[in-house]
Coordinates of C-alpha atoms in Angstrom, one line a residue:
M3 CA -27.3 12.2 -26.7
L4 CA -27.4 15.1 -29.8
Q5 CA -24.4 16.5 -31.3
R6 CA -24.8 19.8 -29.8
E7 CA -24.8 18.8 -26.4
R8 CA -21.8 15.8 -27.1
L9 CA -20.1 19.6 -28.3
F10 CA -21.3 21.0 -24.7
I11 CA -19.7 18.4 -22.6
D12 CA -17.0 18.1 -24.6
C13 CA -15.9 21.3 -24.2
I14 CA -16.7 21.6 -20.3
R15 CA -13.7 18.9 -19.8
L16 CA -11.7 20.2 -22.3
I17 CA -11.8 23.1 -19.7
L18 CA -10.8 20.9 -16.7
N19 CA -8.7 18.6 -17.7
Q20 CA -6.5 22.4 -18.6
C21 CA -7.4 23.8 -15.1
C22 CA -6.1 20.7 -13.4
E23 CA -3.0 20.4 -15.1
Q24 CA -2.0 24.5 -15.0
P25 CA -1.3 23.9 -11.1
Q26 CA 1.9 21.7 -11.1
R27 CA 2.7 22.5 -14.5
E28 CA 3.7 25.9 -13.0
V29 CA 4.6 24.0 -9.4
A30 CA 7.6 22.6 -12.5
K31 CA 8.4 25.9 -13.8
L32 CA 9.3 27.2 -10.1
T33 CA 11.6 24.1 -9.1
G34 CA 14.8 23.8 -11.6
C35 CA 14.4 20.3 -11.8
T36 CA 11.8 17.9 -13.9
Q37 CA 11.1 15.8 -11.8
L38 CA 12.8 15.3 -7.8
G39 CA 14.8 13.1 -6.5
A40 CA 18.6 11.8 -8.2
V41 CA 17.8 11.2 -12.1
Y42 CA 20.3 9.9 -14.2
R43 CA 20.5 11.4 -17.2
G44 CA 23.0 8.9 -18.6
A45 CA 26.5 9.7 -19.8
G46 CA 27.8 10.5 -16.4
E47 CA 25.1 13.4 -14.7
C48 CA 23.4 13.3 -12.3
E49 CA 20.6 15.1 -11.6
F50 CA 20.1 16.1 -7.6
C51 CA 16.5 18.1 -6.6
V52 CA 14.9 18.2 -2.8
W53 CA 12.2 20.4 -1.6
A54 CA 13.6 22.0 1.7
P55 CA 12.3 25.4 1.5
L56 CA 13.2 26.4 5.1
L57 CA 16.9 25.9 5.5
D58 CA 19.8 27.9 3.7
H59 CA 21.9 25.9 2.2
V60 CA 21.6 21.5 1.2
Q61 CA 24.8 19.6 0.0
V62 CA 24.0 16.0 -1.1
H63 CA 27.4 13.8 0.2
I64 CA 28.4 11.7 -2.2
L65 CA 29.8 8.2 -0.3
T66 CA 30.2 5.9 -3.5
P67 CA 32.9 5.3 -5.5
E68 CA 34.3 8.8 -4.6
D69 CA 33.8 10.2 -0.9
H70 CA 32.6 13.9 -1.8
Y71 CA 30.3 16.7 -1.3
V72 CA 28.4 19.1 -4.2
P73 CA 26.9 22.1 -2.9
L74 CA 23.9 22.2 -4.1
R75 CA 21.8 25.6 -6.0
K76 CA 18.1 26.8 -3.7
N77 CA 15.9 28.6 -6.3
A78 CA 12.7 31.3 -5.1
A79 CA 10.6 28.0 -4.8
G80 CA 13.0 26.1 -2.5
Y81 CA 13.9 23.4 -4.4
H82 CA 17.8 22.4 -4.2
T83 CA 19.7 21.4 -6.8
A84 CA 22.4 20.2 -9.1
V85 CA 23.5 18.8 -12.5
T86 CA 27.0 16.3 -11.2
K87 CA 29.1 13.4 -11.8
C88 CA 27.8 10.8 -11.1
E89 CA 26.8 7.6 -12.0
P90 CA 24.7 4.8 -10.9
G91 CA 24.4 2.0 -8.0
S92 CA 26.6 5.7 -6.0
L93 CA 25.2 5.6 -2.4
Y94 CA 24.6 9.6 -1.8
K95 CA 22.5 11.3 1.2
Y96 CA 21.3 14.7 1.8
Q97 CA 23.4 17.5 4.3
L98 CA 21.2 20.0 5.6
P99 CA 23.1 23.0 7.6
D100 CA 23.1 21.6 10.8
E101 CA 25.3 18.7 9.1
N102 CA 23.7 15.4 9.6
E103 CA 22.7 13.7 7.0
W104 CA 19.8 12.2 5.7
P105 CA 18.5 10.0 2.7
D106 CA 16.6 11.5 0.4
P107 CA 13.0 12.2 0.6
A108 CA 12.3 11.2 -3.3
S109 CA 14.9 8.0 -2.9
R110 CA 14.5 5.1 -5.7
S111 CA 16.4 3.1 -3.9
Q112 CA 17.5 1.9 -0.1
P113 CA 19.8 -0.5 -0.1
Q114 CA 21.0 -0.6 3.6
G115 CA 17.5 -0.8 4.8
V116 CA 15.3 3.0 6.0
H117 CA 18.4 4.7 8.1
G118 CA 21.1 4.1 5.8
P119 CA 22.2 6.1 2.0
S120 CA 19.6 6.1 -1.1
E121 CA 21.0 4.8 -4.0
V122 CA 21.5 6.3 -7.6
I123 CA 19.3 4.0 -10.4
D124 CA 19.0 4.1 -14.1
L125 CA 15.7 4.3 -14.3
Q126 CA 16.1 6.6 -18.8
T127 CA 13.6 6.0 -20.8
P128 CA 14.3 1.7 -22.5
E129 CA 15.3 0.7 -25.7
Q130 CA 11.7 -1.3 -25.9
P131 CA 9.7 1.0 -24.5
I132 CA 6.3 0.0 -22.7
T133 CA 4.1 -1.7 -25.4
W134 CA 1.0 -3.4 -22.7
P135 CA -1.9 -1.3 -24.0
G136 CA -4.0 -2.1 -20.8
I137 CA -7.2 -3.2 -20.3
A138 CA -10.6 -2.0 -19.4
L139 CA -11.9 -1.4 -15.8
K140 CA -15.0 -3.9 -16.7
D141 CA -12.4 -6.3 -17.7
Y142 CA -11.0 -6.4 -13.8
I143 CA -10.9 -9.8 -11.8
I144 CA -8.1 -8.7 -9.5
Y145 CA -6.2 -11.0 -7.1
E146 CA -4.6 -9.0 -4.1
L147 CA -1.3 -10.2 -2.8
H148 CA 1.6 -9.7 -0.5
V149 CA 5.2 -10.5 -2.1
G150 CA 6.3 -11.4 1.2
T151 CA 4.2 -14.0 2.0
F152 CA 3.1 -14.9 -1.7
S153 CA 6.1 -17.0 -1.8
A154 CA 8.5 -19.0 -0.1
S155 CA 11.3 -16.7 -0.9
G156 CA 9.4 -13.8 -0.3
D157 CA 10.3 -11.5 -3.4
F158 CA 8.9 -10.3 -7.0
D159 CA 10.9 -13.3 -8.0
G160 CA 8.8 -15.7 -6.3
I161 CA 5.5 -14.9 -8.2
I162 CA 6.6 -15.5 -11.6
P163 CA 6.3 -18.9 -11.4
Q164 CA 3.2 -19.2 -10.2
I165 CA 1.2 -17.7 -12.5
T166 CA 0.7 -20.3 -14.1
H167 CA -1.6 -20.6 -11.2
L168 CA -3.3 -16.8 -11.7
K169 CA -3.9 -17.7 -15.6
E170 CA -5.5 -20.7 -15.3
L171 CA -8.3 -19.3 -12.4
G172 CA -9.0 -17.2 -14.3
V173 CA -8.0 -13.4 -13.3
T174 CA -7.2 -10.8 -14.9
A175 CA -5.1 -8.5 -12.7
V176 CA -2.9 -8.3 -9.4
E177 CA -2.9 -5.9 -6.9
L178 CA 0.0 -6.0 -5.6
M179 CA 0.1 -4.4 -2.1
P180 CA 2.5 -2.0 -1.0
I181 CA 5.7 -2.1 -2.3
A182 CA 7.6 1.5 -0.8
A183 CA 10.9 0.7 1.5
F184 CA 9.8 0.0 5.2
P185 CA 11.6 -0.8 7.5
G186 CA 13.4 -4.1 8.7
R187 CA 12.5 -6.9 5.9
R188 CA 8.7 -8.1 6.9
N189 CA 5.7 -5.6 6.9
W190 CA 2.6 -5.1 5.5
G191 CA 3.3 -1.7 4.1
Y192 CA 1.7 0.3 5.0
D193 CA 4.4 1.7 7.5
G194 CA 6.9 2.9 4.4
V195 CA 8.6 5.8 4.4
Y196 CA 10.5 5.8 1.0
P197 CA 7.8 6.0 -1.1
Y198 CA 9.6 6.0 -4.6
A199 CA 12.1 3.0 -3.3
V200 CA 11.2 0.0 -3.8
Q201 CA 11.4 -2.5 -1.0
E202 CA 14.9 -4.3 -1.2
S203 CA 14.0 -7.6 0.3
Y204 CA 11.4 -8.1 -2.6
G205 CA 14.1 -7.5 -4.8
G206 CA 14.4 -3.7 -5.6
P207 CA 13.6 -2.1 -8.6
E208 CA 15.2 -4.3 -11.0
G209 CA 12.8 -7.1 -9.2
L210 CA 9.6 -4.7 -9.6
K211 CA 9.9 -4.5 -13.6
R212 CA 10.8 -8.7 -13.6
L213 CA 7.2 -9.1 -12.4
V214 CA 5.8 -6.6 -14.5
D215 CA 7.1 -7.5 -17.8
A216 CA 6.1 -11.3 -17.1
L217 CA 2.3 -10.1 -16.0
H218 CA 1.2 -8.1 -18.9
E219 CA 3.0 -10.7 -21.4
N220 CA 1.0 -12.9 -19.6
G221 CA -1.9 -10.4 -19.8
L222 CA -2.8 -9.7 -16.8
A223 CA -3.1 -6.2 -15.9
V224 CA -1.1 -4.6 -12.6
I225 CA -2.3 -2.4 -10.1
L226 CA -0.4 -0.9 -7.3
D227 CA -0.9 -0.2 -3.8
V228 CA 0.0 2.6 -2.5
V229 CA 0.0 5.5 0.5
Y230 CA -0.5 8.8 0.7
N231 CA -1.9 9.8 3.7
H232 CA 0.8 9.4 6.1
F233 CA 4.3 7.8 6.8
G234 CA 5.4 4.9 8.8
P235 CA 6.7 5.7 12.8
E236 CA 10.6 4.4 11.8
G237 CA 13.0 5.9 9.4
N238 CA 10.4 8.5 8.4
Y239 CA 12.6 12.3 7.9
L240 CA 10.2 14.5 6.0
S241 CA 9.3 16.7 8.6
N242 CA 13.9 17.7 8.9
F243 CA 13.3 18.7 5.3
G244 CA 10.8 20.9 5.0
P245 CA 6.5 21.3 5.7
Y246 CA 5.0 18.1 4.5
F247 CA 3.5 17.6 7.8
T248 CA 0.3 19.9 9.1
D249 CA -0.9 19.7 13.1
R250 CA -4.2 21.3 11.9
Y251 CA -5.4 17.6 11.4
C252 CA -4.6 13.8 12.6
T253 CA -4.9 10.6 11.4
P254 CA -5.2 6.8 13.3
W255 CA -1.5 6.4 11.8
G256 CA 0.0 9.6 13.2
M257 CA 0.8 12.8 11.7
A258 CA -1.5 14.0 8.7
L259 CA 0.2 15.2 5.3
N260 CA -0.1 18.7 4.6
F261 CA -2.0 18.5 1.7
D262 CA -4.0 22.4 1.5
G263 CA -1.4 25.3 4.0
P264 CA 1.4 26.7 3.7
Y265 CA 4.0 25.5 1.2
S266 CA 1.7 22.7 0.4
D267 CA 1.5 22.5 -3.1
H268 CA 5.3 21.7 -3.4
V269 CA 3.6 18.6 -1.1
R270 CA 0.9 17.6 -3.2
R271 CA 3.5 17.7 -6.0
F272 CA 5.6 14.8 -4.4
F273 CA 2.8 12.3 -4.7
I274 CA 1.8 13.4 -7.7
E275 CA 4.9 13.0 -9.0
N276 CA 5.3 9.9 -7.2
G277 CA 1.9 8.3 -8.9
L278 CA 3.1 9.5 -12.5
Y279 CA 6.9 7.6 -11.5
W280 CA 4.9 4.6 -11.0
V281 CA 3.1 4.1 -13.8
T282 CA 5.0 5.8 -17.0
N283 CA 9.1 4.1 -14.9
F284 CA 7.5 0.9 -14.4
G285 CA 4.3 0.4 -16.1
I286 CA 1.8 -0.1 -13.4
D287 CA -1.7 0.1 -14.4
A288 CA -4.3 1.3 -12.0
L289 CA -3.4 3.1 -8.1
R290 CA -5.2 1.8 -5.3
L291 CA -4.9 4.5 -2.8
D292 CA -4.9 3.9 0.3
A293 CA -7.8 4.5 3.4
V294 CA -8.5 8.6 0.9
H295 CA -10.3 9.5 4.2
G296 CA -6.5 9.5 5.7
I297 CA -6.4 12.8 3.5
T298 CA -8.2 16.1 5.1
D299 CA -7.9 18.7 1.7
F300 CA -10.2 21.3 2.3
S301 CA -8.8 23.2 -0.7
A302 CA -11.4 24.3 -3.5
F303 CA -9.5 21.5 -5.9
H304 CA -8.7 18.1 -3.8
L305 CA -5.8 16.5 -3.8
L306 CA -7.8 13.3 -5.7
E307 CA -8.7 15.7 -8.3
E308 CA -5.7 17.0 -9.2
M309 CA -4.0 13.1 -8.7
T310 CA -6.8 11.6 -10.9
A311 CA -6.5 14.1 -13.6
A312 CA -2.7 13.9 -13.6
I313 CA -2.7 10.5 -14.1
H314 CA -5.4 10.8 -16.9
E315 CA -3.5 12.6 -18.8
R316 CA -0.6 10.6 -18.6
A317 CA -2.6 7.7 -19.6
Q318 CA -3.3 9.6 -22.8
T319 CA 0.0 10.6 -23.1
L320 CA 1.5 7.0 -23.2
R321 CA -1.7 5.3 -24.9
R322 CA -3.2 3.1 -21.8
R323 CA -5.6 2.5 -19.9
I324 CA -4.2 3.6 -16.1
H325 CA -6.4 3.7 -13.4
V326 CA -6.8 5.2 -10.0
I327 CA -8.8 3.3 -7.6
A328 CA -9.3 4.5 -3.7
E329 CA -9.8 2.6 -1.0
S330 CA -12.5 4.9 1.1
D331 CA -15.1 4.4 4.1
L332 CA -17.0 7.7 3.8
N333 CA -20.1 5.8 1.4
D334 CA -19.0 9.7 -0.7
A335 CA -20.1 8.9 -4.9
R336 CA -17.9 12.2 -4.8
L337 CA -14.8 10.2 -5.4
V338 CA -16.0 8.4 -8.3
R339 CA -18.8 10.8 -9.5
S340 CA -17.3 12.7 -13.0
R341 CA -15.5 16.0 -12.6
E342 CA -18.3 17.3 -15.3
L343 CA -20.4 16.2 -12.3
G344 CA -18.5 18.0 -9.7
G345 CA -16.6 14.9 -8.0
Y346 CA -12.9 13.7 -8.0
G347 CA -13.5 11.6 -11.5
L348 CA -11.6 8.6 -10.2
D349 CA -12.3 5.0 -11.8
A350 CA -13.7 2.9 -9.1
Q351 CA -13.5 2.8 -5.5
W352 CA -13.2 0.1 -3.1
N353 CA -17.3 -0.8 -1.2
D354 CA -16.4 -2.0 2.4
D355 CA -20.7 -1.9 2.6
F356 CA -20.2 -4.5 0.4
H357 CA -17.7 -6.9 2.3
H358 CA -19.6 -6.3 5.6
A359 CA -23.2 -6.9 4.1
V360 CA -21.6 -10.7 3.2
H361 CA -19.3 -11.5 5.7
A362 CA -22.2 -11.5 8.8
L363 CA -24.8 -12.8 6.7
L364 CA -22.3 -15.7 6.6
T365 CA -20.8 -16.2 9.8
G366 CA -23.2 -14.1 12.3
E367 CA -21.1 -12.0 13.7
S368 CA -22.3 -8.9 15.4
T369 CA -19.9 -6.8 17.2
G370 CA -18.2 -4.3 15.9
Y371 CA -18.8 -2.6 12.0
Y372 CA -21.1 -5.4 11.9
S373 CA -23.9 -4.5 14.0
D374 CA -25.1 -2.5 11.0
F375 CA -25.0 -5.6 8.8
G376 CA -27.2 -9.0 8.4
K377 CA -30.0 -9.0 7.0
I378 CA -30.5 -9.7 3.3
N379 CA -31.5 -6.9 2.5
H380 CA -28.7 -4.8 3.3
L381 CA -26.9 -7.3 0.4
A382 CA -29.1 -6.6 -2.5
R383 CA -28.9 -2.5 -1.3
G384 CA -25.5 -3.3 -1.9
Y385 CA -26.0 -5.3 -5.3
S386 CA -28.3 -2.9 -6.9
N387 CA -27.1 0.8 -5.7
G388 CA -23.3 -0.2 -3.9
Y389 CA -23.1 1.7 -0.5
V390 CA -25.1 0.2 1.9
Y391 CA -25.4 3.6 4.0
A392 CA -26.9 6.4 2.3
D393 CA -27.0 9.0 3.9
D394 CA -29.2 6.0 7.2
Y395 CA -28.1 5.8 10.3
S396 CA -25.2 4.0 11.5
V397 CA -25.9 2.0 14.8
F398 CA -22.1 2.0 14.9
R399 CA -21.2 5.0 13.9
R400 CA -24.5 6.3 16.1
R401 CA -25.0 9.1 13.4
R402 CA -26.2 9.0 9.3
H403 CA -23.4 7.8 7.0
G404 CA -22.6 8.1 3.3
N405 CA -24.7 9.5 0.8
S406 CA -26.5 7.6 -2.3
S407 CA -24.6 5.8 -5.3
K408 CA -27.6 4.9 -6.6
A409 CA -26.2 7.0 -10.4
V410 CA -22.4 5.8 -10.6
P411 CA -22.0 2.5 -12.6
A412 CA -21.6 -0.7 -10.9
E413 CA -18.0 -0.6 -12.6
R414 CA -17.4 2.1 -10.5
F415 CA -17.0 -0.9 -7.0
V416 CA -14.2 -2.4 -6.1
V417 CA -15.9 -6.1 -4.2
F418 CA -14.8 -8.2 -2.3
S419 CA -16.0 -11.0 0.5
Q420 CA -11.9 -11.2 2.3
N421 CA -9.1 -9.2 1.6
H422 CA -6.2 -8.0 3.6
D423 CA -7.5 -5.8 6.3
Q424 CA -10.2 -7.8 6.7
I425 CA -8.9 -10.2 6.8
G426 CA -5.2 -9.0 8.8
N427 CA -7.4 -6.4 10.7
R428 CA -9.5 -8.9 12.5
M429 CA -7.0 -10.1 16.1
L430 CA -5.7 -13.3 14.9
G431 CA -6.0 -13.0 11.0
E432 CA -8.4 -15.7 10.3
R433 CA -9.2 -16.0 6.7
L434 CA -13.0 -16.7 6.5
S435 CA -12.6 -20.4 5.3
E436 CA -12.2 -20.7 9.1
L437 CA -15.2 -18.3 10.7
A438 CA -17.4 -19.9 7.2
D439 CA -17.7 -23.4 6.7
T440 CA -17.5 -24.4 3.0
E441 CA -20.8 -23.8 1.5
A442 CA -20.6 -20.5 3.1
V443 CA -17.1 -19.2 1.7
K444 CA -18.6 -21.0 -2.0
A445 CA -21.5 -18.5 -1.5
G446 CA -18.9 -15.8 -0.8
A447 CA -17.5 -16.5 -3.8
A448 CA -20.3 -16.7 -6.0
V449 CA -21.9 -13.6 -4.9
V450 CA -18.8 -11.8 -5.4
L451 CA -17.4 -12.6 -8.5
L452 CA -21.1 -13.1 -10.3
S453 CA -21.8 -9.2 -9.1
P454 CA -21.8 -6.3 -11.4
N455 CA -18.9 -4.6 -9.2
I456 CA -15.1 -5.0 -10.1
P457 CA -14.6 -8.7 -7.7
L458 CA -11.5 -9.5 -5.8
L459 CA -10.5 -12.0 -4.3
F460 CA -7.1 -11.7 -1.9
M461 CA -4.3 -14.5 -2.5
G462 CA -5.9 -18.1 -1.5
E463 CA -9.2 -17.7 -0.6
E464 CA -9.7 -19.9 -4.1
Y465 CA -8.2 -22.8 -2.8
A466 CA -9.2 -22.0 1.1
E467 CA -6.0 -21.5 2.0
T468 CA -5.6 -22.2 5.9
A469 CA -2.8 -20.0 6.7
R470 CA -4.0 -16.8 8.5
F471 CA -2.9 -13.6 7.3
P472 CA -2.3 -11.7 10.7
Y473 CA -0.2 -8.5 11.1
F474 CA 3.6 -8.3 11.3
V475 CA 6.2 -5.3 11.3
D476 CA 9.6 -5.8 11.8
H477 CA 10.7 -2.2 13.9
S478 CA 14.3 -2.0 14.9
D479 CA 13.0 0.5 17.6
E480 CA 11.7 -1.8 21.3
A481 CA 9.9 1.2 22.6
L482 CA 7.8 1.4 19.1
L483 CA 7.0 -2.7 19.2
A484 CA 5.5 -2.2 22.1
A485 CA 3.7 0.5 21.2
V486 CA 2.3 -1.5 18.3
Q487 CA 1.2 -4.2 20.7
E488 CA -1.0 -1.7 23.1
G489 CA -2.6 -0.1 19.9
R490 CA -3.8 -3.7 18.5
K491 CA -5.1 -4.7 21.7
L492 CA -7.1 -0.9 21.9
E493 CA -8.1 -1.3 18.1
F494 CA -10.1 -4.8 19.3
S495 CA -11.5 -4.0 21.8
G496 CA -15.4 -2.6 20.4
F497 CA -15.1 -6.5 18.8
E498 CA -15.3 -8.4 22.6
W499 CA -12.7 -10.9 21.3
E500 CA -11.5 -12.4 24.4
V501 CA -7.7 -13.3 23.1
E502 CA -4.3 -11.7 23.2
P503 CA -3.2 -10.6 20.0
P504 CA -0.4 -12.7 18.6
I505 CA 2.9 -10.1 18.5
P506 CA 2.8 -8.8 15.5
H507 CA 7.4 -8.2 15.2
S508 CA 7.6 -11.7 16.3
E509 CA 9.2 -13.6 12.9
D510 CA 7.0 -17.0 12.8
I511 CA 4.3 -14.9 13.2
F512 CA 5.6 -14.0 9.5
Q513 CA 6.4 -17.2 8.5
S514 CA 3.1 -18.3 9.5
A515 CA 1.0 -16.2 7.0
K516 CA 3.2 -18.1 4.2
L517 CA 0.8 -19.9 1.3
N518 CA 0.9 -22.7 0.3
L519 CA -0.4 -22.7 -3.0
D520 CA -0.1 -27.3 -3.7
L521 CA -3.4 -27.1 -1.1
A522 CA -5.3 -26.2 -4.4
R523 CA -4.6 -29.3 -6.0
E524 CA -5.6 -31.3 -2.6
G525 CA -9.0 -32.6 -2.1
V526 CA -11.9 -30.2 -1.1
H527 CA -9.4 -27.5 -1.7
K528 CA -8.5 -28.9 -5.1
S529 CA -12.9 -28.5 -5.5
I530 CA -12.8 -25.4 -4.1
F531 CA -9.6 -24.5 -6.3
D532 CA -12.0 -25.4 -9.3
F533 CA -15.7 -23.6 -8.0
Y534 CA -14.1 -20.4 -8.8
K535 CA -12.3 -21.3 -12.0
E536 CA -16.0 -21.9 -12.8
L537 CA -17.5 -18.7 -11.7
I538 CA -14.8 -17.0 -13.2
H539 CA -15.9 -18.3 -16.6
L540 CA -19.6 -17.9 -16.1
R541 CA -18.5 -14.5 -15.4
K542 CA -16.4 -14.3 -19.5
T543 CA -18.6 -15.8 -21.1
L544 CA -22.1 -15.0 -20.4
L545 CA -23.3 -11.9 -21.7
A546 CA -25.9 -11.2 -19.6
L547 CA -22.9 -11.2 -16.7
Q548 CA -20.2 -9.9 -19.7
F549 CA -21.6 -5.9 -19.4
P550 CA -22.0 -4.3 -16.1
S551 CA -24.9 -2.6 -15.6
K552 CA -27.5 -1.3 -12.9
D553 CA -30.1 -0.9 -15.8
R554 CA -30.2 -4.6 -16.2
M555 CA -30.5 -6.2 -13.4
E556 CA -32.8 -6.3 -11.1
V557 CA -32.5 -7.3 -7.2
I558 CA -35.0 -8.7 -4.6
G559 CA -34.0 -10.0 -1.3
Y560 CA -36.7 -12.3 0.4
E561 CA -35.9 -11.9 4.4
P562 CA -37.9 -14.2 6.3
Q563 CA -36.5 -16.9 3.3
K564 CA -32.8 -15.6 3.3
I565 CA -32.9 -15.4 -0.3
M566 CA -32.0 -12.8 -2.8
L567 CA -33.5 -13.2 -6.3
V568 CA -30.5 -11.7 -9.1
R569 CA -31.8 -11.0 -12.6
R570 CA -28.9 -9.7 -14.8
W571 CA -29.9 -10.0 -19.0
Y572 CA -28.0 -8.3 -22.1
Q573 CA -29.9 -8.1 -24.8
S574 CA -31.3 -11.5 -25.2
A575 CA -29.5 -12.9 -22.6
E576 CA -30.9 -13.5 -19.1
V577 CA -29.9 -15.4 -16.5
V578 CA -31.4 -15.7 -13.1
M579 CA -29.6 -16.3 -9.6
V580 CA -30.7 -17.3 -6.8
F581 CA -28.4 -16.7 -3.4
H582 CA -29.5 -19.0 -0.4
F583 CA -28.1 -17.9 2.7
G584 CA -29.9 -20.1 5.3
K585 CA -28.0 -22.1 8.0
N586 CA -31.0 -24.7 7.2
N587 CA -32.4 -27.2 4.8
R588 CA -35.9 -25.5 3.8
V589 CA -38.1 -25.7 1.0
L590 CA -39.7 -22.6 0.3
N591 CA -41.5 -21.4 -2.4
F592 CA -40.9 -17.5 -3.6
P593 CA -42.2 -15.6 -7.0
F594 CA -39.6 -16.6 -9.9
P595 CA -39.4 -15.3 -13.4
Q596 CA -41.5 -16.5 -15.9
G597 CA -40.3 -18.8 -18.7
D598 CA -37.9 -22.1 -19.4
W599 CA -34.2 -22.1 -17.7
T600 CA -31.7 -25.0 -17.6
A601 CA -28.7 -25.0 -14.5
L602 CA -25.6 -23.8 -15.1
M603 CA -24.7 -23.8 -11.9
D604 CA -25.3 -25.5 -8.5
S605 CA -22.8 -25.1 -5.4
A606 CA -24.5 -27.8 -3.8
D607 CA -22.8 -30.4 -6.5
E608 CA -21.3 -33.0 -4.9
K609 CA -18.3 -31.6 -7.9
W610 CA -17.3 -29.0 -5.2
S611 CA -17.8 -30.3 -2.4
G612 CA -21.3 -30.1 -1.6
P613 CA -24.0 -32.1 0.2
G614 CA -25.6 -33.3 -3.1
S615 CA -28.7 -31.4 -4.5
K616 CA -31.8 -31.7 -4.9
A617 CA -32.8 -28.6 -7.5
P618 CA -33.4 -29.5 -10.5
E619 CA -31.7 -29.1 -13.7
A620 CA -34.5 -27.0 -15.3
I621 CA -37.4 -24.8 -14.8
G622 CA -40.4 -24.5 -16.0
S623 CA -41.6 -20.4 -14.1
D624 CA -45.0 -19.3 -14.7
N625 CA -43.8 -16.5 -11.9
E626 CA -43.6 -18.7 -8.9
V627 CA -41.2 -21.9 -7.8
T628 CA -40.6 -24.5 -5.5
L629 CA -37.1 -25.1 -4.3
E630 CA -35.5 -27.5 -1.8
L631 CA -32.3 -25.4 -1.0
S632 CA -29.2 -26.6 0.7
P633 CA -27.1 -23.9 3.9
F634 CA -26.0 -21.1 1.2
Q635 CA -26.4 -23.1 -2.2
L636 CA -26.4 -20.5 -4.5
L637 CA -27.8 -21.7 -8.5
L638 CA -27.8 -20.3 -11.6
Y639 CA -30.4 -21.0 -13.9
E640 CA -30.2 -19.5 -17.5
R641 CA -33.3 -18.4 -20.1
K642 CA -33.2 -21.2 -22.9
D643 CA -32.3 -19.8 -26.1
T644 CA -30.3 -17.3 -24.5
E645 CA -27.2 -15.8 -26.0
R646 CA -23.5 -17.3 -25.7
S647 CA -19.7 -15.4 -25.5
E648 CA -17.0 -16.2 -25.1
R649 CA -14.4 -14.6 -24.7

């Protein structure tokens, strides 16, 4: 790139950064407080700040240690504030003009549950600031887990002893499903109602800090799943304070949040500040934004762009790598396109198309959204382009869907063969290992971990965990529980599953989802665990796999043979992968890159509990080979004399 072009792009980037920073700075000036909620300032003083623009007056009722009321002062922007004597551990609620009292919308802690009082906690800058710099996005190998079911104790402290398991596996980042305060003691986390408060049954804010510190000490990044598209149905008292919601739109989960209507500047501030809270106070390295297709914002400066820019600016201030990752089913490349090119500038997004293409090939399922998938070319498109549907007609949707992601770098897509949604949103919560045989499970692992994208594993898949991961809740309202159960039935009507969904609020259902990590040391489970470890080792050490790039990759799908051939290279290093998705043993003749090749991985090998392989350990190709392949077999060949690397 010419120097003049670099200067032009730098100028545009500077202008865009200044534009995105200005709105939040202007909103902050109006608040009369630097942060929302109850912020302990030290020396026995606490600053309270709550946004309630339509209320004339608000008092903070400090319940402990000494019961008393403190009037708050309202400013022109509708923020009610006061600085008063108050120590960490004090419980409080806000009293509104009708004399009803409610927890703080920006509560940092709810020790007595979502209906109880909020708690003042001390989150002053620690004596030893967070020095963990984070890791580059291309080096992320993500392990998604649910805090409540990952360990017997079901809390943050229960995860720490298992970090050795994660290190042995080779993952580089741990993604925590939502931990914001939710009703009861068990929940997926997507019914949270206090975005700033860490779920008490998980260990509260101090437990989260201990876990993040322990993961960082072991070289693992931490991703936090946050929900900014809706609030849960129980314990949601936001509407008592102000116009946080709008009736102009709706979501599948309830009222839509007001991100583009009157007063929306302050609603946006509430959520952007929440993202900054996690990365600043707890050292979170990346945020995974849940279902951003449920965020409706028709303003010229979209919430996602504003939030991402604010987090990237904070990352520069903290001198850390901090990433923003979205979940979206829109197949809209604007999410991850750079802001200079008119995008929102997020760092990456989950690619559901990739999962659906893999799942349909491995299981043969063709109902619901799987009706759009099932061919080798679907997976080949996901590998080479990103989205499978890019302005293509979707039978499931009965319309065209998506736009092109061909120009989007491979490392901006997170791919998986399993995740919490695709398992838990099944009626019974079956894992892939229950729906397909061992060879298919290994094929799913290989196609994800050897892809040029960011791979994600769901807890337990690395050893074929037998426990299902069903949907579970712990609401206290009987009518709400009945509504949830009925909603689950309606949700699965399009999949033609002829069974009743489990009762989500059953304690037994929750307990049945607990992992048994000891399985990773036994029989076929150990073989699968070792297989996953080897795939990750190859991803880290083969130069051709280390540097994700669509430009250094060739993908060809052979539909009749059920084969996908992938060639990847970097400088003089080169590998070829053969993925066979056929369900029968077959002798196949097909094109193969010219040269001498050595086998590095054969999924049918008996050491991986495979049926045994007849594939050669070395190939001399004149642009064509004949191979005898078993069902769902992966072969990875490296060109002889290629460069190797250790990381």
